[in-house]
XYZ file of C-alpha atoms in Angstrom:
467
model
C 91.111 108.569 121.293
C 91.132 104.792 121.718
C 91.345 103.356 125.175
C 94.464 101.455 124.090
C 97.621 103.315 125.042
C 99.514 104.158 121.886
C 103.285 104.216 121.450
C 104.852 107.351 119.966
C 105.282 107.423 116.162
C 108.324 105.546 114.921
C 109.209 106.167 111.260
C 112.821 105.818 110.207
C 115.107 105.014 107.285
C 117.853 102.421 107.278
C 116.062 99.830 109.407
C 117.902 97.007 107.659
C 121.464 96.404 106.594
C 122.208 96.841 102.897
C 122.501 93.101 102.267
C 119.122 92.461 103.912
C 117.498 95.184 101.817
C 118.996 93.679 98.677
C 117.645 90.271 99.623
C 114.155 91.627 100.313
C 113.999 93.392 96.950
C 115.700 90.712 94.869
C 113.914 89.080 91.948
C 110.934 87.187 93.323
C 111.111 84.684 90.444
C 114.754 84.006 89.536
C 114.978 83.238 85.805
C 115.323 79.689 84.553
C 118.701 78.449 83.451
C 118.839 76.947 79.942
C 118.747 73.360 81.238
C 115.848 74.152 83.572
C 113.924 75.678 80.671
C 114.413 72.548 78.566
C 113.251 70.300 81.403
C 110.173 72.451 81.992
C 109.380 72.655 78.269
C 109.396 68.838 78.138
C 106.430 68.829 80.532
C 104.166 70.528 77.981
C 101.634 68.281 76.189
C 101.453 70.709 73.220
C 97.696 70.480 73.301
C 95.577 71.020 70.204
C 93.276 74.025 70.745
C 95.286 74.614 73.901
C 93.312 75.967 76.888
C 96.352 77.975 78.023
C 96.313 79.913 74.755
C 92.598 80.618 75.068
C 93.166 81.872 78.624
C 95.766 84.424 77.502
C 94.164 87.841 76.801
C 96.732 88.439 74.035
C 96.330 84.903 72.566
C 100.014 84.000 72.688
C 100.547 80.627 70.983
C 101.834 78.980 74.159
C 102.367 75.432 72.807
C 104.293 76.789 69.824
C 106.700 78.958 71.806
C 107.308 76.172 74.319
C 108.036 73.727 71.479
C 110.493 76.251 70.040
C 112.266 76.405 73.414
C 112.313 72.607 73.477
C 113.903 72.646 70.014
C 116.670 74.958 71.234
C 115.285 78.036 69.486
C 114.608 80.655 72.198
C 114.824 83.475 69.629
C 112.011 81.916 67.612
C 110.054 81.399 70.823
C 110.474 85.067 71.734
C 109.308 86.172 68.295
C 106.193 84.017 68.649
C 105.466 85.712 71.985
C 106.190 89.246 70.765
C 103.989 88.828 67.688
C 101.039 88.592 70.066
C 102.354 90.667 72.975
C 105.214 93.117 72.511
C 105.375 93.535 76.310
C 105.720 89.792 76.779
C 108.801 90.279 78.943
C 107.015 92.350 81.562
C 103.870 90.245 81.378
C 106.004 87.179 82.127
C 106.977 88.921 85.354
C 103.734 90.526 86.522
C 100.831 88.641 84.937
C 98.732 86.567 87.346
C 99.565 83.423 85.382
C 98.191 81.372 88.256
C 94.688 82.570 87.315
C 95.224 82.764 83.533
C 97.318 80.424 81.366
C 98.691 78.246 84.153
C 95.309 77.767 85.772
C 94.024 76.521 82.389
C 97.011 74.189 81.886
C 96.019 70.532 81.438
C 98.726 69.492 83.909
C 97.186 71.799 86.513
C 93.881 69.944 86.163
C 95.539 66.516 86.188
C 98.337 66.989 88.705
C 97.877 70.344 90.407
C 101.262 71.357 88.984
C 101.013 73.370 85.753
C 103.782 73.932 83.250
C 105.659 77.065 84.356
C 104.470 79.080 81.379
C 105.350 82.458 82.861
C 108.950 81.492 83.591
C 109.343 79.908 80.146
C 107.983 83.085 78.572
C 110.505 85.118 80.539
C 113.328 82.775 79.514
C 112.579 83.322 75.830
C 111.878 87.065 75.907
C 114.874 87.869 78.106
C 117.106 85.902 75.735
C 116.115 88.060 72.787
C 116.049 91.421 74.596
C 119.463 90.805 76.153
C 120.826 89.877 72.719
C 119.890 93.367 71.522
C 117.933 92.087 68.536
C 114.549 93.526 67.635
C 112.471 90.768 66.038
C 110.465 92.933 63.616
C 111.120 95.344 60.771
C 109.073 98.447 60.146
C 106.933 98.517 57.029
C 107.422 101.246 54.425
C 106.204 104.633 55.728
C 102.531 105.212 54.969
C 102.572 108.975 55.387
C 99.993 108.758 58.175
C 100.610 110.108 61.668
C 99.015 108.991 64.939
C 99.141 110.521 68.417
C 99.306 108.082 71.314
C 98.661 109.679 74.704
C 100.028 107.624 77.594
C 103.241 105.578 77.458
C 101.964 102.777 79.692
C 101.315 99.206 78.535
C 98.335 100.113 76.312
C 100.069 103.088 74.707
C 103.365 101.279 74.151
C 101.575 98.321 72.595
C 99.547 100.572 70.302
C 102.541 102.706 69.319
C 104.697 99.696 68.463
C 102.070 98.002 66.316
C 101.295 101.230 64.444
C 104.996 101.886 63.840
C 105.514 98.319 62.666
C 102.726 98.868 60.123
C 104.521 101.940 58.771
C 102.698 104.780 60.486
C 104.490 107.666 62.195
C 103.708 107.806 65.928
C 104.162 110.563 68.481
C 103.962 109.057 71.967
C 103.139 111.495 74.769
C 103.377 110.832 78.499
C 102.679 112.999 81.536
C 105.594 111.637 83.595
C 109.359 112.096 83.237
C 109.801 108.446 82.237
C 107.739 106.205 79.941
C 106.378 102.869 81.112
C 103.316 103.898 83.100
C 102.312 101.238 85.605
C 105.319 99.095 84.688
C 107.723 101.859 85.717
C 105.846 103.471 88.587
C 103.181 101.107 89.883
C 104.352 97.540 90.476
C 106.452 96.082 93.257
C 110.187 96.600 92.810
C 110.909 92.901 93.400
C 108.805 91.933 90.361
C 110.791 93.964 87.811
C 114.376 94.330 88.930
C 117.489 95.855 87.345
C 115.634 98.586 85.456
C 113.743 96.123 83.283
C 110.811 98.489 82.639
C 113.066 101.015 80.880
C 115.017 98.279 79.096
C 111.735 97.013 77.670
C 110.727 100.505 76.521
C 114.073 100.866 74.741
C 113.508 97.487 73.091
C 110.042 98.555 71.897
C 111.360 101.869 70.526
C 113.907 100.031 68.374
C 111.193 99.441 65.769
C 111.642 103.081 64.724
C 108.980 105.560 63.719
C 108.065 106.486 67.318
C 108.848 109.906 68.791
C 108.606 109.993 72.590
C 107.620 113.253 74.306
C 107.612 113.209 78.121
C 106.082 115.629 80.660
C 103.033 116.284 78.483
C 99.652 115.801 80.156
C 96.286 115.795 78.404
C 94.200 118.737 79.560
C 97.294 120.662 80.670
C 99.859 120.614 77.858
C 97.859 118.685 75.248
C 94.277 119.136 74.117
C 92.199 116.566 72.307
C 90.814 119.045 69.780
C 94.371 120.008 68.765
C 95.550 116.403 68.525
C 92.629 115.508 66.285
C 93.502 118.405 64.009
C 97.220 117.584 63.871
C 97.087 113.794 63.507
C 95.190 111.279 61.407
C 94.130 109.344 64.526
C 94.487 109.508 68.312
C 94.803 106.726 70.884
C 94.211 107.409 74.576
C 95.971 105.114 77.042
C 95.557 107.333 80.076
C 95.464 104.802 82.907
C 93.969 105.612 86.299
C 95.467 108.699 87.882
C 92.971 109.131 90.715
C 92.992 107.263 94.023
C 89.917 106.459 96.083
C 89.796 108.087 99.495
C 88.893 106.281 102.707
C 86.478 109.013 103.702
C 87.528 108.408 107.289
C 88.269 110.863 110.064
C 91.983 111.612 110.393
C 92.781 110.640 106.814
C 94.869 113.786 106.266
C 97.184 113.044 109.200
C 100.915 112.810 108.671
C 101.782 109.151 108.188
C 98.628 108.454 106.160
C 99.684 107.692 102.587
C 98.309 106.840 99.175
C 99.841 103.416 98.477
C 100.083 104.054 94.727
C 102.118 107.242 95.203
C 104.305 105.565 97.817
C 105.081 102.642 95.504
C 105.956 105.114 92.732
C 108.331 106.908 95.102
C 109.885 103.599 96.123
C 110.337 102.561 92.487
C 112.227 105.778 91.722
C 114.397 105.659 94.853
C 118.034 104.960 94.046
C 118.964 104.137 97.649
C 116.362 102.104 99.526
C 118.200 102.604 102.813
C 117.185 106.283 102.660
C 113.459 105.556 102.359
C 111.731 105.820 105.751
C 109.143 103.289 106.888
C 107.169 102.867 110.071
C 107.852 100.206 112.650
C 104.142 99.376 112.613
C 102.371 99.619 109.244
C 98.722 99.045 108.327
C 97.630 98.679 104.691
C 93.937 99.040 103.812
C 92.787 97.088 100.752
C 92.617 93.648 99.183
C 94.095 94.032 95.713
C 97.525 93.789 94.140
C 98.506 97.317 95.167
C 97.731 96.529 98.797
C 99.834 93.348 98.648
C 102.708 95.166 96.941
C 102.694 97.977 99.506
C 102.532 95.577 102.445
C 105.311 93.285 101.223
C 107.607 96.183 100.376
C 107.015 97.866 103.747
C 108.108 94.612 105.358
C 111.113 94.402 103.037
C 112.172 97.907 104.121
C 112.278 96.748 107.728
C 108.819 97.369 109.195
C 108.442 95.036 112.182
C 104.662 94.702 112.064
C 102.700 94.902 108.814
C 98.970 94.287 108.824
C 96.796 94.192 105.715
C 93.151 94.857 106.583
C 90.352 94.005 104.133
C 86.639 94.592 104.594
C 85.469 91.275 103.107
C 86.617 87.647 103.283
C 89.868 86.206 101.956
C 88.119 84.573 98.971
C 86.807 87.961 97.821
C 90.197 89.687 97.697
C 91.207 90.852 94.222
C 94.743 89.699 94.929
C 95.145 86.060 93.935
C 95.705 83.281 96.459
C 99.281 83.089 95.242
C 99.903 86.779 95.936
C 98.284 86.430 99.355
C 100.665 83.566 100.117
C 103.642 85.702 99.085
C 102.540 88.352 101.568
C 102.062 85.843 104.365
C 105.372 84.056 103.780
C 107.108 87.441 103.956
C 105.606 88.289 107.319
C 102.470 90.265 106.434
C 99.489 89.606 108.698
C 96.281 89.528 106.622
C 93.124 90.335 108.606
C 89.733 90.166 106.907
C 86.257 91.493 107.690
C 87.595 94.810 108.972
C 86.567 98.182 107.571
C 88.230 101.478 108.608
C 86.281 103.927 110.778
C 88.891 106.529 111.626
C 92.615 107.087 111.706
C 93.787 107.862 115.200
C 96.194 110.778 115.384
C 98.002 112.806 117.970
C 99.680 116.139 117.218
C 98.732 115.610 113.582
C 100.513 112.274 113.227
C 99.109 108.765 112.812
C 99.144 106.714 115.995
C 96.791 103.932 114.991
C 93.626 103.033 113.127
C 90.174 102.148 114.369
C 88.290 99.525 112.365
C 84.906 97.866 112.676
C 84.292 94.171 112.143
C 82.020 93.237 109.233
C 80.134 90.142 108.172
C 78.577 88.969 104.924
C 74.849 88.256 105.016
C 73.419 86.905 101.756
C 76.199 88.607 99.826
C 75.723 91.956 101.540
C 78.319 93.476 103.842
C 77.066 94.407 107.296
C 78.720 96.230 110.180
C 78.761 94.389 113.497
C 79.477 97.293 115.838
C 82.586 95.567 117.206
C 85.577 97.903 117.169
C 89.190 96.824 116.648
C 92.119 99.203 117.168
C 95.554 98.591 115.642
C 98.600 100.659 116.530
C 100.325 102.129 113.495
C 103.000 104.630 112.580
C 101.915 104.591 108.948
C 98.663 103.762 107.173
C 98.648 103.049 103.444
C 95.394 103.350 101.491
C 95.016 100.936 98.580
C 91.265 100.789 98.015
C 91.181 101.280 94.272
C 91.932 103.882 91.638
C 89.678 105.980 89.463
C 89.864 107.618 86.081
C 90.430 111.369 86.111
C 88.722 112.788 82.996
C 91.096 115.743 82.616
C 91.081 116.645 78.939
C 88.418 114.056 78.086
C 85.386 115.448 79.894
C 82.496 117.661 78.956
C 82.836 119.335 75.573
C 85.154 116.767 73.994
C 82.385 114.518 72.654
C 83.697 111.412 74.396
C 81.003 109.213 75.925
C 81.693 107.859 79.392
C 80.428 104.710 81.088
C 80.877 103.798 84.760
C 83.267 106.716 85.115
C 85.572 105.635 82.290
C 85.745 106.034 78.506
C 83.218 103.946 76.572
C 84.677 101.975 73.655
C 83.462 99.294 71.239
C 85.085 95.951 70.444
C 87.723 97.669 68.297
C 88.433 100.184 71.105
C 86.877 103.035 69.124
C 85.400 105.806 71.236
C 82.270 107.789 70.442
C 84.490 110.478 68.925
C 85.505 109.841 65.272
C 89.215 109.269 64.889
C 89.795 108.584 68.596
C 90.474 105.181 70.148
C 91.184 104.275 73.790
C 92.363 101.299 75.808
C 93.811 100.049 79.064
C 92.575 100.907 82.520
C 90.877 104.133 81.361
C 88.147 102.336 79.367
C 84.853 101.202 80.831
C 85.469 97.463 80.484
C 89.135 97.559 81.516
C 90.193 94.844 83.962
C 93.249 96.622 85.420
C 95.639 93.955 84.097
C 98.807 94.757 82.158
C 98.168 91.981 79.654
C 94.630 93.245 78.927
C 95.967 96.771 78.383
C 98.512 95.368 75.907
C 95.732 93.645 73.979
C 93.668 96.850 73.955
C 96.573 98.761 72.445
C 97.180 96.095 69.822
C 93.539 95.848 68.772
C 93.199 99.632 68.625
C 96.305 99.848 66.421
C 94.912 97.254 64.027
C 91.587 99.123 63.885
C 93.369 102.439 63.244
C 95.430 100.780 60.505
C 92.276 99.455 58.804
C 90.721 102.914 58.903
C 93.802 104.647 57.527
C 94.295 101.997 54.849
C 90.676 102.301 53.746
C 90.973 106.083 53.607
C 94.150 105.808 51.528
C 92.441 103.348 49.158
C 89.502 105.709 48.652
C 91.908 108.583 48.048
C 93.885 106.576 45.498
C 90.692 105.529 43.692
C 89.502 109.122 43.601
C 92.840 110.298 42.220
C 92.712 107.613 39.526
C 89.148 108.591 38.562
C 90.107 112.254 38.254
C 93.109 111.342 36.113
C 90.903 109.324 33.747
C 88.341 112.117 33.541
C 91.081 114.608 32.623
C 92.184 112.574 29.599
């Protein structure tokens, strides 16, 4: 045990009054009013070969949709966005625009103040979704059927595009609700008022998509059966595994997986009933770590420390997200790596960390020990792909622990595509997963169309020969 005298564990619900909880979990980016949107749209230079458009993984025509807002046509602006990214509403809320389109904005380079592209995108997409109007019509049914496994951003994007092109889609998901990361994995203050489910309902309005929940690949579904039943299969499985600390005391009560805790928080109907420690330590440097730390503080934790093993500039969380954490009372401490979780009677009492330093890009331990009191420790040190249902015997090639795909998101197995976080070159961004799903759908459509053309030609040849 550490030489520092520890206080007894203190984990409780209802640390804050209802109005304070509501304030802490309110929308982090209040939407623009119509006049504000017009003023912001006027700041756009409408660049030719716009760098903001090139920076967007889904290639949204940013200057065009902003000009449509400027012209008083938010519905047209939303359609421009949704043509490239059917989850444009959620991406407007959760995309790191500060390192994508807004970082590339010409005004950012000239003035250090980019056009608020994310908020303008939200203004347009919210306008259309709230109006209850789906912007696209489904093409005539093709007679082809496709199985999409995983109703997260990649799967939803793929399913919608396939349905729009006339194919029949069965969308499977392992959880009770669709949405994947958008429903279960992001901070509650980024997508308020049930927006994740509202967006799913909007996507399903295209028609031609049958949603089946509580169906997991490798448990209820099997790839060999799906390939036999459907003309094509898309896998948007996400990352179900969580990296372990590998530290002594990790199994103690009060030691939590941050991803699972955020999912529990997102599904909680009464935040005042969710317990949180008075002293919380979060291990990690990515978005999940930031989200867990900020939400622990919003629930009423008095002391929240985020500990990361490298320097601030090497954190996966953007500078903007780091600033959000700091302005909300989270103490970020760098160059600390966990050694062991200190426990008494099976419950977390603190965490012992060792200082690190970077020497020519390599991380070294210094031998200096730091102890932080804690009632709860949240682990957010990355997720991993669990190959259940896709492993040995399926014919799928893996790379770096994930599914290997080509530029069209085709796997090594004929008739099977994959995208999102489960593929080897996935970047763990919602907007990239959306693009994967879209590109896979277009590739599947080309394959099915070519097959139909060959079949029609063959039928015509046989008819001629029979004359």
